[in-house]
Coordinates of C-alpha atoms in Angstrom, one line a residue:
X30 CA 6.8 2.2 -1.7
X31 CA 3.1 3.2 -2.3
X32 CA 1.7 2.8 1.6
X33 CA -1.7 2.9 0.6
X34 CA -1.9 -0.3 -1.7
X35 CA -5.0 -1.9 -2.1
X36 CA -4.8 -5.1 0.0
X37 CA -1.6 -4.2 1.6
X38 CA -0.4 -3.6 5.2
X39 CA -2.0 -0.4 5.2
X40 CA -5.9 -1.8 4.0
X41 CA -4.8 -4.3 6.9
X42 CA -4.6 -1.6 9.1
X43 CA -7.7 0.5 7.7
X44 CA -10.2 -2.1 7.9
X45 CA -8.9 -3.3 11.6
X46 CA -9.1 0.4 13.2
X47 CA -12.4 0.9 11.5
X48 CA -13.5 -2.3 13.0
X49 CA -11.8 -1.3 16.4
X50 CA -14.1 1.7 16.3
X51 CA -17.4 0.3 15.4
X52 CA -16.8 -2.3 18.4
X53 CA -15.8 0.5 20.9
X54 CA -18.7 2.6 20.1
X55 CA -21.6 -0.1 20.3
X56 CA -19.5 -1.5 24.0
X57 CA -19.2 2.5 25.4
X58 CA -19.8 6.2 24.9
X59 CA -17.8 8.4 22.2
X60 CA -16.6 10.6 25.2
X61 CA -14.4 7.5 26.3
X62 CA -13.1 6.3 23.3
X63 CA -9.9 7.3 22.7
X64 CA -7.1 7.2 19.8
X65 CA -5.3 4.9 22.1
X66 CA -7.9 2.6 22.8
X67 CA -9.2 1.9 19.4
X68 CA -5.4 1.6 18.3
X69 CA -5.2 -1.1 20.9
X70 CA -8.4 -3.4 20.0
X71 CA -7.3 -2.7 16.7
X72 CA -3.7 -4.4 17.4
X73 CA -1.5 -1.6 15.8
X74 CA 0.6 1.5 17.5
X75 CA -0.9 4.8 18.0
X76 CA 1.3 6.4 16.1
X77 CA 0.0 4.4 13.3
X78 CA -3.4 6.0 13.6
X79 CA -2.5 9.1 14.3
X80 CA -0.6 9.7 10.7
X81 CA -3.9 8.5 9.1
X82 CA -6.2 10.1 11.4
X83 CA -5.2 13.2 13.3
X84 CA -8.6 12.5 15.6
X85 CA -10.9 10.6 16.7
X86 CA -13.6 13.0 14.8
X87 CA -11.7 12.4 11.5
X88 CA -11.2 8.6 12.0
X89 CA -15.2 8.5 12.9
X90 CA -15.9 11.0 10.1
X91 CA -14.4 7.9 7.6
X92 CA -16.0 5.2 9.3
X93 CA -19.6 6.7 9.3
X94 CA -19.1 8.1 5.8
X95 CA -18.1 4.2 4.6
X96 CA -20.4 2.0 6.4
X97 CA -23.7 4.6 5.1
X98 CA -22.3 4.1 1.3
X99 CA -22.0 0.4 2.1
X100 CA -25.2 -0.6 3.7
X101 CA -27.4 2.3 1.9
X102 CA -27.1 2.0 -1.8
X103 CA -28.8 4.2 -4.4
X104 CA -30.7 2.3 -6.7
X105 CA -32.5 2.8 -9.9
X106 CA -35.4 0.7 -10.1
X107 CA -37.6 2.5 -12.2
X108 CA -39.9 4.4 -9.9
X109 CA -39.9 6.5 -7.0
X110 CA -41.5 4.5 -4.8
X111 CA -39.3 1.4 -5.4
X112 CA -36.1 3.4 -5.1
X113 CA -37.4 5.3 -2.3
X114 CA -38.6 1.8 -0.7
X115 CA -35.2 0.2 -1.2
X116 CA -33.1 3.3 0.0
X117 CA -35.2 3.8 3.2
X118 CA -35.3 0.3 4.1
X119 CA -31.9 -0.3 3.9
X120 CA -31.8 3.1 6.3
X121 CA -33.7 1.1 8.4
X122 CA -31.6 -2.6 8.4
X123 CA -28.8 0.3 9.1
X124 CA -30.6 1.8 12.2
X125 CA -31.2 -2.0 13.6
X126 CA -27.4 -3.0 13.2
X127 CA -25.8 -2.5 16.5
X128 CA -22.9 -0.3 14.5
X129 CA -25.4 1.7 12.9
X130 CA -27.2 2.1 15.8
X131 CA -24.5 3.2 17.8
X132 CA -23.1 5.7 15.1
X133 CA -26.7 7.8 14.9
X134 CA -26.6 7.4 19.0
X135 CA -23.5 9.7 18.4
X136 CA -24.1 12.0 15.5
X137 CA -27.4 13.3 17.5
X138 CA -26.2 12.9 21.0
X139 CA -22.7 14.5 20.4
X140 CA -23.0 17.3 17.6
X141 CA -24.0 20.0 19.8
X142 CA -20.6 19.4 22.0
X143 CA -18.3 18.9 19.2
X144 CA -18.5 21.8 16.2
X145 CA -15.6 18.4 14.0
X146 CA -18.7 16.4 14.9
X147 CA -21.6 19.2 13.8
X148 CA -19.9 19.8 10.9
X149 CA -19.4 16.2 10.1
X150 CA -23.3 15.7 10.5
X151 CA -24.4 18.5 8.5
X152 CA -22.0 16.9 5.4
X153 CA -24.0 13.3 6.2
X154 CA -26.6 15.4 5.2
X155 CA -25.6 16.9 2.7
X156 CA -24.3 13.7 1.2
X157 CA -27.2 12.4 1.5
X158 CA -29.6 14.9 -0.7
X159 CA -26.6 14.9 -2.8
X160 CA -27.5 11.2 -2.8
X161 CA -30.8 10.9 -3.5
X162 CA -30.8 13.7 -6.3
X163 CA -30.7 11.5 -9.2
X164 CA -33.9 9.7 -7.8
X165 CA -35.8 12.8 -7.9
X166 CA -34.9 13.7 -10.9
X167 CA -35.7 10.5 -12.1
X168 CA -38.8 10.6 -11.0
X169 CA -39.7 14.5 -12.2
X170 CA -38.4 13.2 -15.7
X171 CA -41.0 10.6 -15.8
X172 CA -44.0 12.6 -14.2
X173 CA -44.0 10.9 -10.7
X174 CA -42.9 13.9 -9.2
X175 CA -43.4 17.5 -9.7
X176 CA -40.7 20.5 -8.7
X177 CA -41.8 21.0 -5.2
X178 CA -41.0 20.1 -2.8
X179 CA -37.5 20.7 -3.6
X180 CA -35.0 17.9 -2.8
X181 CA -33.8 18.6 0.9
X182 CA -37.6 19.2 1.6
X183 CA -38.4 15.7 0.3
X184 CA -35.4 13.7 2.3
X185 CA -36.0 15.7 5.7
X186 CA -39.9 14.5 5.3
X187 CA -39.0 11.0 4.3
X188 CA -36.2 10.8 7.1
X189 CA -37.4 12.9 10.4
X190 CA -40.4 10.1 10.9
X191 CA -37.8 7.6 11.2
X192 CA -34.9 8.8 13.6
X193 CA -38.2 10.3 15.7
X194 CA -39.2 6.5 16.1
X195 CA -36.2 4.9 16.4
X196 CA -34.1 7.8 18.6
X197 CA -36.8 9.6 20.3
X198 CA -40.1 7.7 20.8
X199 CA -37.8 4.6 20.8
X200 CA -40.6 2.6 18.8
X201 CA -39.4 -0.2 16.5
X202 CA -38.8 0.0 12.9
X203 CA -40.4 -1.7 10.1
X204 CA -40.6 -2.2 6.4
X205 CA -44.3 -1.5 6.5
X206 CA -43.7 1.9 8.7
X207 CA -41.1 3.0 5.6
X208 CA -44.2 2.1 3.7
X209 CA -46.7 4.0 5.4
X210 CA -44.2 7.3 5.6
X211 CA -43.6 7.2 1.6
X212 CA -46.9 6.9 1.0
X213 CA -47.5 10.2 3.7
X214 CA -45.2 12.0 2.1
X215 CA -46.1 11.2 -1.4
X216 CA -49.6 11.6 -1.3

């Protein structure tokens, strides 16, 4: 029997320790969240999270990975501005929701203690520019956008501004700051 059928006991389980998660890490810090204690919110053994997630880093790895393709789509609506507008603000809805929130409150607070976690971050970001790659090519093929910067250049300038406001100076965010940065950036 295939036990990772779509819909079946083991999507049951998926989506309800992924869930567990999210809720653990927007009621207390990573450092006590355990295996056991998601596995319990989540209404399933241990054991069953353990063959599917050897640790907590993996299991958060997955969840992170999933909920940024979810809320953060890439789109393609015909200029640079308008996909950069709709990527970044759906950043931003992301850093607003409580499970977004709480999962950039542990990639920066948390990376520099765990190297799963570090690593994990720096292929976010990679994932990312792999991401948004299309869009800038897009935009280079029609003229809105020349060779430099190059790509990584171009999302850390877009980006930085926003997890300065929103995790440092702890300022709110807003469609109209996304605005003002693109337009920064863009000249």
């Amino acid at each position: 029997m295939n036990s990772s059928r779509p819909g079946g006991r083991s999507a049951r389980v998926k989506a309800a320790v992924h869930q567990a998660l999210l809720d653990e890490l927007v009621e207390k810090p990573y450092g006590r969240i355990g295996i056991e204690s998601v596995a319990a919110r989540a209404g399933v053994h241990k054991t069953s999270v353990y063959r599917r997630w050897a640790t907590l880093e993996t299991l958060f790895a997955e969840v992170a990975e999933e909920l940024a393709v979810r809320e953060v789509p890439v789109p393609d609506t015909g200029s640079l501005v308008g996909d950069l507008r709709t990527v970044m603000r759906s950043s931003v809805r992301l850093f607003k929701d409580p499970y977004g929130a709480a999962i950039s409150r542990v990639l920066v607070a948390e990376s520099d203690h765990s190297p799963a976690l570090a690593e994990m971050s720096q292929r976010h970001w990679e994932r990312g520019v792999a991401n948004l790659r299309p869009v800038f090519a897009r935009a280079r093929a029609r003229g809105e956008l020349g060779p430099e910067p190059t790509d990584e250049r171009l999302v850390e300038a877009l980006w930085a501004p926003l997890y300065l406001r929103r995790l440092v100076n702890r300022k709110p965010l807003t469609y109209a700051y996304v605005d003002t940065v693109i337009a920064d950036v863009l000249g």
